[in-house]
PDB file of C-alpha atoms in Angstrom:
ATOM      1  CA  UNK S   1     -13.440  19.048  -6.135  1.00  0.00           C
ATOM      2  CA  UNK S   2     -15.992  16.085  -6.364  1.00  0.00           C
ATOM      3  CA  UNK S   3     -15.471  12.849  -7.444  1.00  0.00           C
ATOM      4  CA  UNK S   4     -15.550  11.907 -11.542  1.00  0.00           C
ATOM      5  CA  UNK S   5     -18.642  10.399 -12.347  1.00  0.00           C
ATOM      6  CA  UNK S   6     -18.078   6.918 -13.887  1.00  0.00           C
ATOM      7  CA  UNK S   7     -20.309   3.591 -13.925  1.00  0.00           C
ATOM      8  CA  UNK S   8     -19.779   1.375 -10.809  1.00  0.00           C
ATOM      9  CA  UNK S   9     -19.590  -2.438 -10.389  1.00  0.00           C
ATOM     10  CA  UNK S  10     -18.732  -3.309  -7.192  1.00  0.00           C
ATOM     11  CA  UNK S  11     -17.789  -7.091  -6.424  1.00  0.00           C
ATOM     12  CA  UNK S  12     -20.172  -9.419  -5.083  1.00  0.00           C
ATOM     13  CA  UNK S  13     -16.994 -12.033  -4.091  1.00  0.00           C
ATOM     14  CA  UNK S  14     -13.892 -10.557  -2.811  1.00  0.00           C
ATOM     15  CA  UNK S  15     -10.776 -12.479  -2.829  1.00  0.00           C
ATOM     16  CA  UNK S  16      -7.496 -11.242  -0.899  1.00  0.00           C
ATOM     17  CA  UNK S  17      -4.249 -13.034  -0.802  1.00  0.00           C
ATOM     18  CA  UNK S  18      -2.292 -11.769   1.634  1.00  0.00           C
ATOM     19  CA  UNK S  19      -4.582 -11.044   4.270  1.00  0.00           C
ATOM     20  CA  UNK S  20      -2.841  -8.686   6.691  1.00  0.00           C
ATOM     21  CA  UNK S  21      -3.875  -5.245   8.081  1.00  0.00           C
ATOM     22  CA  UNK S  22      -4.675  -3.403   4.856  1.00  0.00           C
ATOM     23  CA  UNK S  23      -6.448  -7.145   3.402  1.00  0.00           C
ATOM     24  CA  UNK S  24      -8.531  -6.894   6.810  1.00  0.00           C
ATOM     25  CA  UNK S  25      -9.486  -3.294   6.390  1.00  0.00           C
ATOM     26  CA  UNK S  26     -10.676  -3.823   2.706  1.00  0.00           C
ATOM     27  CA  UNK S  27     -12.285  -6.718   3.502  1.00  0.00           C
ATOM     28  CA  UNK S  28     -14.461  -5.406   6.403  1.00  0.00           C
ATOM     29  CA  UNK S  29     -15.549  -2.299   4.271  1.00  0.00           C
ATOM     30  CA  UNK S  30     -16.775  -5.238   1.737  1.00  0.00           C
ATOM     31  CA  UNK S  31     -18.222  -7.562   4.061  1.00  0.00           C
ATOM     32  CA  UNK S  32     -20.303  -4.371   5.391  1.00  0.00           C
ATOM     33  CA  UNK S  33     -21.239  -3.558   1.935  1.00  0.00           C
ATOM     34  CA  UNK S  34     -23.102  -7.339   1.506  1.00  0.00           C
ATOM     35  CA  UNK S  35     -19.984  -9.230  -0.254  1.00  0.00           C
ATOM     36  CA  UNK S  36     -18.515 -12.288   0.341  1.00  0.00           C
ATOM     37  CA  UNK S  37     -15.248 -11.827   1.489  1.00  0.00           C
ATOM     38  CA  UNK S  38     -12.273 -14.604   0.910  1.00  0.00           C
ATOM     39  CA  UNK S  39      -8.611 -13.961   2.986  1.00  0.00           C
ATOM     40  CA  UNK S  40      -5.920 -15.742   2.166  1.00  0.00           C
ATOM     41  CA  UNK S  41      -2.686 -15.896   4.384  1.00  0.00           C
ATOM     42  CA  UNK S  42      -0.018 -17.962   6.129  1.00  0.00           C
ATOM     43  CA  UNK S  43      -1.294 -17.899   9.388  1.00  0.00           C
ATOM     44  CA  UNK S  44      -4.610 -19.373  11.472  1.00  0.00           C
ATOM     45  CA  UNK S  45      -5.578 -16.408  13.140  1.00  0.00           C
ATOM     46  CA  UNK S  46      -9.449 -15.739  12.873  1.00  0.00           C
ATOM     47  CA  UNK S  47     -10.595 -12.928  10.846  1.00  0.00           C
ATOM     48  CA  UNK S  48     -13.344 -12.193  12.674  1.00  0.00           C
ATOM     49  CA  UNK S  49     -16.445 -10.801  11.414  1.00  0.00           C
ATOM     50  CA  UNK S  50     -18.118 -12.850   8.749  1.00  0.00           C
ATOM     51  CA  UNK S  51     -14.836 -13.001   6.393  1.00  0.00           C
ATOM     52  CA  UNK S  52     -13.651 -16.606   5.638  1.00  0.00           C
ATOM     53  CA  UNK S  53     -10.267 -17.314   5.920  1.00  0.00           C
ATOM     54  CA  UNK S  54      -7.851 -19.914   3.944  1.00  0.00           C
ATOM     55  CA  UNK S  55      -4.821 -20.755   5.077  1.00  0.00           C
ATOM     56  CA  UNK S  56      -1.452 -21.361   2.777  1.00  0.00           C
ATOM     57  CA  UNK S  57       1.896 -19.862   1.514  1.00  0.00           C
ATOM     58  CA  UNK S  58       2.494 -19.010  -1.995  1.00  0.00           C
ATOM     59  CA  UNK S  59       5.817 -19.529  -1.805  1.00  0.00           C
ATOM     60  CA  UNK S  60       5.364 -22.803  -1.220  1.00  0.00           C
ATOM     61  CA  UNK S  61       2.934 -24.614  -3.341  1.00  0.00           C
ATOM     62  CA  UNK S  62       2.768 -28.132  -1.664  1.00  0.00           C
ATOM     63  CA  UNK S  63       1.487 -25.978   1.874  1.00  0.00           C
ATOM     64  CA  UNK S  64      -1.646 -24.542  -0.405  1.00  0.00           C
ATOM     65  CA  UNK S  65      -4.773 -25.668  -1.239  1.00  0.00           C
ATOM     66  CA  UNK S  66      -4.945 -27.169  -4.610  1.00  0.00           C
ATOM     67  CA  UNK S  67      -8.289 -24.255  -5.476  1.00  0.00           C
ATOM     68  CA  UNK S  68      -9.422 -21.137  -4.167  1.00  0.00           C
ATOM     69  CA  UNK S  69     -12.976 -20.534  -4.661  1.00  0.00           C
ATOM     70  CA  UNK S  70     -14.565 -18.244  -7.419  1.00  0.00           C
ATOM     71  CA  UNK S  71     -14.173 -14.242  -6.901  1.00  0.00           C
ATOM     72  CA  UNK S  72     -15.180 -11.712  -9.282  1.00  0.00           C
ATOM     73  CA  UNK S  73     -12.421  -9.690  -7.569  1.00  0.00           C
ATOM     74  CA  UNK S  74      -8.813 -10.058  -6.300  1.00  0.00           C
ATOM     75  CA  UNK S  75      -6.648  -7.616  -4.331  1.00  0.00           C
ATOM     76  CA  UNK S  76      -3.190  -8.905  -3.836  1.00  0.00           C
ATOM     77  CA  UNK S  77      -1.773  -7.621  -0.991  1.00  0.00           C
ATOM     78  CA  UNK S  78       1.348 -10.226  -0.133  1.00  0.00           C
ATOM     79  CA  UNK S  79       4.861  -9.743   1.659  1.00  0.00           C
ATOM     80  CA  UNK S  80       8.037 -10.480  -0.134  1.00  0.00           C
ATOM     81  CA  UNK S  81       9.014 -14.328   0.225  1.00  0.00           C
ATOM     82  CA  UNK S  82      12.288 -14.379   1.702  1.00  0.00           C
ATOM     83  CA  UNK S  83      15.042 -16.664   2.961  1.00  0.00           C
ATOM     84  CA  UNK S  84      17.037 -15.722   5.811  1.00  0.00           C
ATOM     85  CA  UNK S  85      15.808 -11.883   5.321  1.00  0.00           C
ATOM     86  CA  UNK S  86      16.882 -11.706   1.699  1.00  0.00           C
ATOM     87  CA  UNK S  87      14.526 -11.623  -1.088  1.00  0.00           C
ATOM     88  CA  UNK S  88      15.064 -12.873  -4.579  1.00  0.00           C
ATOM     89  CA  UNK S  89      14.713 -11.268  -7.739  1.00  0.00           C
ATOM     90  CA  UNK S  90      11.717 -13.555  -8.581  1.00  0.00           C
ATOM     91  CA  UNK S  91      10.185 -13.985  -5.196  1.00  0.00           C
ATOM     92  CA  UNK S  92       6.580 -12.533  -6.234  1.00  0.00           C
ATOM     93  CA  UNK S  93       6.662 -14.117  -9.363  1.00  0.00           C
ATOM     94  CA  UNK S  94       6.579 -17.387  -8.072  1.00  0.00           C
ATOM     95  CA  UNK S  95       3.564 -16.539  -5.447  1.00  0.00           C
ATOM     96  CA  UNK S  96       2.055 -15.473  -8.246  1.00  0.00           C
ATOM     97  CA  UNK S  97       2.132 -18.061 -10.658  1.00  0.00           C
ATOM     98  CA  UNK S  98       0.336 -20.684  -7.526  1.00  0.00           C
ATOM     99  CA  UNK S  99      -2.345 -18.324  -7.128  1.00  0.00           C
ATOM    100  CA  UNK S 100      -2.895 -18.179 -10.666  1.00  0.00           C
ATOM    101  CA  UNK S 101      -2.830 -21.728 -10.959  1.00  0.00           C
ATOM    102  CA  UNK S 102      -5.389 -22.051  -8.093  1.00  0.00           C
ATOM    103  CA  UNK S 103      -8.090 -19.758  -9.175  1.00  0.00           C
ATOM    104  CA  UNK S 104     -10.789 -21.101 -11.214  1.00  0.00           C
ATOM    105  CA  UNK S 105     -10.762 -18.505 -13.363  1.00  0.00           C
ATOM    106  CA  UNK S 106      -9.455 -14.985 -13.871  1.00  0.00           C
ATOM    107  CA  UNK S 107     -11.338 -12.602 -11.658  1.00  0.00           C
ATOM    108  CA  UNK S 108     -13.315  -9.673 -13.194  1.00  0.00           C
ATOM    109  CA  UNK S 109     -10.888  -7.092 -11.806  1.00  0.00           C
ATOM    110  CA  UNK S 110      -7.675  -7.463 -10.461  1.00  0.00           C
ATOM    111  CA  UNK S 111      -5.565  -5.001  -8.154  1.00  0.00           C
ATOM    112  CA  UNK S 112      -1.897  -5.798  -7.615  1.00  0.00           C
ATOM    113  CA  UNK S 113      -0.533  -4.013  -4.164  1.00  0.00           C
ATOM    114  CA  UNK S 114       2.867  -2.602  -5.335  1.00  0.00           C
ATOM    115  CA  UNK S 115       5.279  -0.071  -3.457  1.00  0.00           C
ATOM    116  CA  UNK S 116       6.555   3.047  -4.384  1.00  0.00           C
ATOM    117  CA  UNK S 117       9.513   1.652  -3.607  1.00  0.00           C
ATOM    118  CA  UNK S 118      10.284   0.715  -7.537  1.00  0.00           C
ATOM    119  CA  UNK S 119      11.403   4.477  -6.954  1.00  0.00           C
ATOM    120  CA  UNK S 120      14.427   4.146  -4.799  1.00  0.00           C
ATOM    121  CA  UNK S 121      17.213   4.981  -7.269  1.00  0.00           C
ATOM    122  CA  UNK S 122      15.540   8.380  -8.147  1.00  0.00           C
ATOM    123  CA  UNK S 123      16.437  10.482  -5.254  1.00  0.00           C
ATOM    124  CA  UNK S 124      17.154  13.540  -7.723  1.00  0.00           C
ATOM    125  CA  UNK S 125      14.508  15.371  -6.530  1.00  0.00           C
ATOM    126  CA  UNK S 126      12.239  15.332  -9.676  1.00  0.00           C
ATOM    127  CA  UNK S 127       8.997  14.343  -9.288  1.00  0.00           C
ATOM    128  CA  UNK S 128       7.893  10.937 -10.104  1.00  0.00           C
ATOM    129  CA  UNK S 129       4.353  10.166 -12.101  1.00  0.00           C
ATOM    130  CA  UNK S 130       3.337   6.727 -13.040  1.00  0.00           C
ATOM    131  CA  UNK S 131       4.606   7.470 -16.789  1.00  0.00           C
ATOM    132  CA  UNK S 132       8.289   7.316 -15.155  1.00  0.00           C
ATOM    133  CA  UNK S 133      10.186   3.822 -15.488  1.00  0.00           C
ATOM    134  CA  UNK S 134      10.621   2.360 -12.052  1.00  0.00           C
ATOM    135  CA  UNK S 135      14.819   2.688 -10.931  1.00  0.00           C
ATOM    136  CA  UNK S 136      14.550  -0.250  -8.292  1.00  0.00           C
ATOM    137  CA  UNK S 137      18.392  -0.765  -6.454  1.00  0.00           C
ATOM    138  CA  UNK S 138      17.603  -3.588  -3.696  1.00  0.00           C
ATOM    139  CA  UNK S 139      16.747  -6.601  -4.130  1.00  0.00           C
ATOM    140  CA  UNK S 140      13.580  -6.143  -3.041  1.00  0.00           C
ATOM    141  CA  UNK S 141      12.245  -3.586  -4.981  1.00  0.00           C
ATOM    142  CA  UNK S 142      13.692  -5.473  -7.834  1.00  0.00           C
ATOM    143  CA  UNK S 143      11.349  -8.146  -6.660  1.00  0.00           C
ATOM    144  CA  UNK S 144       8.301  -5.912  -6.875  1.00  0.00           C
ATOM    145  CA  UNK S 145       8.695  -4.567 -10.553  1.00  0.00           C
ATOM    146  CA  UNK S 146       9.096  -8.157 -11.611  1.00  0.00           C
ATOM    147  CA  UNK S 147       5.954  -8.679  -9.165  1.00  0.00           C
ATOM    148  CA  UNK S 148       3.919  -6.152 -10.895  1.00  0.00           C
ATOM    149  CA  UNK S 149       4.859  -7.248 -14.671  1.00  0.00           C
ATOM    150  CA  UNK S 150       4.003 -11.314 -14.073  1.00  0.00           C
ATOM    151  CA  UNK S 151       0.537  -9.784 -12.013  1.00  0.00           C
ATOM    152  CA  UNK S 152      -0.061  -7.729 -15.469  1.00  0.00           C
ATOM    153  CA  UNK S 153       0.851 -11.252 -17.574  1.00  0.00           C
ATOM    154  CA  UNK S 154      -0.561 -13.794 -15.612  1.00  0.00           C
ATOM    155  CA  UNK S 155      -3.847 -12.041 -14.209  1.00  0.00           C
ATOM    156  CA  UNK S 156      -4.641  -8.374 -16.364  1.00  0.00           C
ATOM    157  CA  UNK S 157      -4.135  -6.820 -13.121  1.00  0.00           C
ATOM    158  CA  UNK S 158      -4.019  -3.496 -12.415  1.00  0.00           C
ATOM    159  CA  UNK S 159      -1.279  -2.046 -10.073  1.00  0.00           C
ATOM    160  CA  UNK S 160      -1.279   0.230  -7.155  1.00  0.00           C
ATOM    161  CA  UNK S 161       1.808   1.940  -5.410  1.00  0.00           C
ATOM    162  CA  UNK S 162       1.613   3.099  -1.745  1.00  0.00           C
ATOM    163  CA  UNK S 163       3.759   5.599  -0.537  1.00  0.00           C
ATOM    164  CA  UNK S 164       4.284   5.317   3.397  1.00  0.00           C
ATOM    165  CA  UNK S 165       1.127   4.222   4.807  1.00  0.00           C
ATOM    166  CA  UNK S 166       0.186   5.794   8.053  1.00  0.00           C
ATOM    167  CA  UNK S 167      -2.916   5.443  10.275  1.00  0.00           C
ATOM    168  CA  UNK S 168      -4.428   3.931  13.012  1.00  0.00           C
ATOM    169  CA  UNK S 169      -1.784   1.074  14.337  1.00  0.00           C
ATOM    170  CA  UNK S 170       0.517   2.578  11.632  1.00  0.00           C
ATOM    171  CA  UNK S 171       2.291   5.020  14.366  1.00  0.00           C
ATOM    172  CA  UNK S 172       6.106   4.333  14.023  1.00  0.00           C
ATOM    173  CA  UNK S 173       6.983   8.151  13.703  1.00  0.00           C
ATOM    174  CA  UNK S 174       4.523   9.078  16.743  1.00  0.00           C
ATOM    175  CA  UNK S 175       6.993   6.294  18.434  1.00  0.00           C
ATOM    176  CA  UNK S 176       9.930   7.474  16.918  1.00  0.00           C
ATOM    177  CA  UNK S 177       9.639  11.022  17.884  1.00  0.00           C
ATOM    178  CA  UNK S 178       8.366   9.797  21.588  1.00  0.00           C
ATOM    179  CA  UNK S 179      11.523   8.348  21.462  1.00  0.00           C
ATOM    180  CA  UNK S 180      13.599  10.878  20.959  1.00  0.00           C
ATOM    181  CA  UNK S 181      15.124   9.328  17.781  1.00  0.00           C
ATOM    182  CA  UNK S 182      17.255  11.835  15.669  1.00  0.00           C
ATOM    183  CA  UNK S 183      15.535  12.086  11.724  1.00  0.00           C
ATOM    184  CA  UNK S 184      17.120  13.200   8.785  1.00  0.00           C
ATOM    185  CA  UNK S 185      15.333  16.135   8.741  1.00  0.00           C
ATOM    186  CA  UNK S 186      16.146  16.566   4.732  1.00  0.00           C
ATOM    187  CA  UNK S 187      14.568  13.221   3.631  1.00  0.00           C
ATOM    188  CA  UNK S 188      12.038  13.460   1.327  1.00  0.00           C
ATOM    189  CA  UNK S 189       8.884  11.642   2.408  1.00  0.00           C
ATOM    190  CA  UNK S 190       5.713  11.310   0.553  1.00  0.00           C
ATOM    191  CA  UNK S 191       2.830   9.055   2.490  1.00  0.00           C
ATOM    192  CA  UNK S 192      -1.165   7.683   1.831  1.00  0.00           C
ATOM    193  CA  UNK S 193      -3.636   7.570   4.796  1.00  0.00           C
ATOM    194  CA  UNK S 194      -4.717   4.278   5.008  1.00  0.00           C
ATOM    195  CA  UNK S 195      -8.143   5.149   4.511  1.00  0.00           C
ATOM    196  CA  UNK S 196      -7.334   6.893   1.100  1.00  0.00           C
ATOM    197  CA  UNK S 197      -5.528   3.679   0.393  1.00  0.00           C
ATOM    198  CA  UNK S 198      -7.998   1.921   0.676  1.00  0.00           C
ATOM    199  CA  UNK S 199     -10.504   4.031  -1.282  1.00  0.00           C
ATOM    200  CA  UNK S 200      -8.131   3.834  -3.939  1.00  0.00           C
ATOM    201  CA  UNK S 201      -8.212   0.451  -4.087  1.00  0.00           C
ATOM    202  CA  UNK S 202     -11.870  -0.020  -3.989  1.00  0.00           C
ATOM    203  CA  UNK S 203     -12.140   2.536  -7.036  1.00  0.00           C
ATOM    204  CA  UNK S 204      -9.586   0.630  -8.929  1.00  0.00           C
ATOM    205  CA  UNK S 205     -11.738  -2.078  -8.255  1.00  0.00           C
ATOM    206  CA  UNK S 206     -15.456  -0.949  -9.078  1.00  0.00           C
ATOM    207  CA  UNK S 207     -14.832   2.416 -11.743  1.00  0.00           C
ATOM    208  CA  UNK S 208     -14.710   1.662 -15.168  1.00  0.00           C
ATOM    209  CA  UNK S 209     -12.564   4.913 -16.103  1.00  0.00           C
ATOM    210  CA  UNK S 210      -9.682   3.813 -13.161  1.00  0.00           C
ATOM    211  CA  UNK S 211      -6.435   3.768 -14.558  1.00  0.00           C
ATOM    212  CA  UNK S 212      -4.174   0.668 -15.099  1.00  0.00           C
ATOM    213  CA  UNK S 213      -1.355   1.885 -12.936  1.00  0.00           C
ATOM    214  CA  UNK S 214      -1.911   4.506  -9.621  1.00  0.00           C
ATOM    215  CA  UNK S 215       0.571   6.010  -7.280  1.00  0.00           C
ATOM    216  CA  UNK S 216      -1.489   5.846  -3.998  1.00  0.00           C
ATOM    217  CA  UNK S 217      -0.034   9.001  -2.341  1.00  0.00           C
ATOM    218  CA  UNK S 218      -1.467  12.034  -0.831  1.00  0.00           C
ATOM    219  CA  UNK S 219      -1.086  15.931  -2.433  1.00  0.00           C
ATOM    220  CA  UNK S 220       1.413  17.265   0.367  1.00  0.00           C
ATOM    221  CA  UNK S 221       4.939  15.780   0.376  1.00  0.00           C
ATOM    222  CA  UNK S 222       7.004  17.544   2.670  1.00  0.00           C
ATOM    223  CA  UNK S 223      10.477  16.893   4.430  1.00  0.00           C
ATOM    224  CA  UNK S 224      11.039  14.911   7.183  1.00  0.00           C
ATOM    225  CA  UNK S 225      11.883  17.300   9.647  1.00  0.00           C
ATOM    226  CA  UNK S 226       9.114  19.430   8.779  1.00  0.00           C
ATOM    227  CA  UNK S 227       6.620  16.162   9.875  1.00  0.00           C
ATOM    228  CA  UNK S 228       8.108  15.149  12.359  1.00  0.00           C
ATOM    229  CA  UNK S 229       8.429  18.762  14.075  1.00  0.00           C
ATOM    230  CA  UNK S 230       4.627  18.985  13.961  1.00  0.00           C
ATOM    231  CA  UNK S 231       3.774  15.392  15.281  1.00  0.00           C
ATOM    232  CA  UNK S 232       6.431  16.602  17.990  1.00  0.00           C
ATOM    233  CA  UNK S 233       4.158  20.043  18.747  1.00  0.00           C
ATOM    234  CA  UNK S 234       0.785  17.569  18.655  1.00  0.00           C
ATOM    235  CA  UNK S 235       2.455  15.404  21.450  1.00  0.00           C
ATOM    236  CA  UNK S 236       3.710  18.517  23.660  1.00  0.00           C
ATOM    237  CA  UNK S 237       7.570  17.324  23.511  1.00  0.00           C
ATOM    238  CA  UNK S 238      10.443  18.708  21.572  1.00  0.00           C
ATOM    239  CA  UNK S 239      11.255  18.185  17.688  1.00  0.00           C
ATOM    240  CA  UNK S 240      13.630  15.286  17.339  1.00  0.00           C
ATOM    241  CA  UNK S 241      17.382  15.491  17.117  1.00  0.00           C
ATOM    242  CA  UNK S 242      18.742  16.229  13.734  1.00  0.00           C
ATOM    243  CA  UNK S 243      20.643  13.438  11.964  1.00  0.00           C
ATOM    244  CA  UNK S 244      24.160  15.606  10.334  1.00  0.00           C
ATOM    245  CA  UNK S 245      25.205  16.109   7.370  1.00  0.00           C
ATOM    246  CA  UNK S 246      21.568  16.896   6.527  1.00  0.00           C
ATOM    247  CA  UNK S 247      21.167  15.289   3.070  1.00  0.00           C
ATOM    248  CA  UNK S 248      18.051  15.580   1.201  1.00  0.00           C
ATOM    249  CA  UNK S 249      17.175  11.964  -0.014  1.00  0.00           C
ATOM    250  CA  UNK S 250      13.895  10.452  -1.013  1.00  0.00           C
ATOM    251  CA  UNK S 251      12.138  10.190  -4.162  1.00  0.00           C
ATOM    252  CA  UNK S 252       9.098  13.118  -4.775  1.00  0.00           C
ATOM    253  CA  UNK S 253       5.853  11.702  -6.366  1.00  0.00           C
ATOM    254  CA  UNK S 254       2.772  13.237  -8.197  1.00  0.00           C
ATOM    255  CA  UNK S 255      -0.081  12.201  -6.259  1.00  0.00           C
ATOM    256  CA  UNK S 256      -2.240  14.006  -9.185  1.00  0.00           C
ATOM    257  CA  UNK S 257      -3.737  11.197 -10.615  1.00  0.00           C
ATOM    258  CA  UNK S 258      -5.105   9.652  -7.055  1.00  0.00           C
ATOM    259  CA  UNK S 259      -6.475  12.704  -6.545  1.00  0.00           C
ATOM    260  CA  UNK S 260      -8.279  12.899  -9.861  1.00  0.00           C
ATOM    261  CA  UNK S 261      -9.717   9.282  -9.627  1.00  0.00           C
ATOM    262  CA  UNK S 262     -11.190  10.287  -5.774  1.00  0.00           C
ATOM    263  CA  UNK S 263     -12.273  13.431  -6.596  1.00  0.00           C
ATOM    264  CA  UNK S 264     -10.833  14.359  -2.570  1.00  0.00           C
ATOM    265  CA  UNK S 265      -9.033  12.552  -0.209  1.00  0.00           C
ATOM    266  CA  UNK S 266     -10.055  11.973   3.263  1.00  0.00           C
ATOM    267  CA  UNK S 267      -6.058  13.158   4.148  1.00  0.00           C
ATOM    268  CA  UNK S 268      -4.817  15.674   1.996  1.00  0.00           C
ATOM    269  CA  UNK S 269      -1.707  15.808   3.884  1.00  0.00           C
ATOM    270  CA  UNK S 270       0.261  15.126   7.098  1.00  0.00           C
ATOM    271  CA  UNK S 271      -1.370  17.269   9.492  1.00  0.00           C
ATOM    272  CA  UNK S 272      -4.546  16.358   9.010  1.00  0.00           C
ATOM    273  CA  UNK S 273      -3.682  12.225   9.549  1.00  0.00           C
ATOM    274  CA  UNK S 274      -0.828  13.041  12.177  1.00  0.00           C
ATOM    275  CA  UNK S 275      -3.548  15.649  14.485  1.00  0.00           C
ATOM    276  CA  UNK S 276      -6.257  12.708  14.346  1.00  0.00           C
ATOM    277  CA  UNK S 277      -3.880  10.211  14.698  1.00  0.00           C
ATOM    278  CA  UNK S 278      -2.216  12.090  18.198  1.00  0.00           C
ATOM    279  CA  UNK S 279      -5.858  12.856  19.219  1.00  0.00           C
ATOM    280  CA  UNK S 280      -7.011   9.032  19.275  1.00  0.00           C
ATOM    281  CA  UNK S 281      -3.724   8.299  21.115  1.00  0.00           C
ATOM    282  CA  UNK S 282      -4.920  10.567  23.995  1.00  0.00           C
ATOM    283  CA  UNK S 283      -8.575   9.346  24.540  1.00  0.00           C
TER     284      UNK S 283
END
């Protein structure tokens, strides 16, 4: 399948608040490509590489710089705020509404980074597309559905949902099943590559026929055991324990329309991320 044809504008000024791993991959692909690149986050640490760094906290205005500089693009990338571990109901809203009151003016395109997480009170086993309502139970998730409506309000934005990222540095099952851990082999899991996430993002960013809303999520969902068992075979140890009762929990998402806006994905499923992933580990 090849990719849709659609005009491109790619940005020339690249703003990211919340400038962790995913931020930094974006913004390197960017920088390569002859844009500016902006990061925004709470810590000092150099970016490295050409891309300029500001440092402050949404969550807490007086710690920010009273502007951020001009960006024909934003990606939004930012932890929840929490006290004491524990989130509250309108802790993206309020990073929001600084960085909105910071910018200059409203970029050109807009990409809030949401979770598929919205999803956790549908564990019926029907699959999910982006015209279901989100069913968020934790406070957190009930976070990031207010998150994504004040991003819509306040900035146009368009939102993305990651399913369980995985790549290089991403490698908690590899550990996990290292480990010995026992899994619940009849979870449901559904995950993105972190280069297709990325992709996604950049798409959402430059094609004029992306959609408002994407689940970022690859075409193979598959049970837990079934993933793990493999990544077990790739490492030349034994499957991990099984977790009893077995109970088959997780939410099941269409990864249709991802697959439509790239045309293909890098990682069309778990073995192909989980082999390459196992083979890097070794050299």
């Amino acid at each position: 399948m090849s990719t849709p044809a659609s005009p491109t504008s790619a940005p020339t000024r690249l703003l990211i608040a919340g400038f962790g791993k995913l931020g930094s991959r974006l913004g390197e692909r960017y920088l390569a490509r002859g844009a500016a690149v902006v990061g925004v986050r709470r810590s000092a640490d150099a970016a490295g590489g050409g891309i300029r760094l500001i440092r402050g906290d949404l969550a807490d205005p007086t710690s920010f710089p009273p502007s951020l500089p001009d960006a024909d693009a934003l990606v939004i990338t930012l932890p929840p705020p929490s006290v004491d571990r524990v989130v509250a109901p309108d802790a993206y809203r309020r990073s929001l509404e600084t960085l909105a009151a910071r910018l200059p003016r409203i970029p050109d395109r807009v990409v809030f980074v949401s979770s598929t997480r919205v999803f956790e009170g549908r564990a019926d086993g029907a699959e999910i597309t982006e015209a279901d309502a989100p069913s968020p139970m934790s406070d957190r998730a009930r976070a990031l559905v207010d998150g994504e409506r004040r991003a819509v309000e306040l900035l146009g934005a368009s939102v993305i949902r990651p399913s369980g990222i995985y790549g290089p540095g991403r490698d908690s099952l590899l550990r996990r099943v290292l480990e010995g851990d026992p899994v619940q082999y009849a979870r449901r899991t559904k995950r993105v590559h972190e280069s297709d996430l990325v992709r996604a993002i950049e798409a959402m960013l430059e094609r004029a026929d992306a959609p408002s809303l994407l689940h970022a999520t690859d075409a193979h969902p598959a049970p837990l055991g079934e993933v793990a068992t493999f990544v077990a075979g790739e490492l030349g140890v034994a499957p991990p324990p099984r977790i009893h009762p077995e109970e088959a929990s997780g939410t099941l998402l269409s990864g249709e329309r991802m697959l439509q806006l790239l045309g293909t994905l890098d990682y069309p499923g778990y073995r192909e991320g989980y082999a390459e992933m196992v083979r890097l580990r070794s050299t």
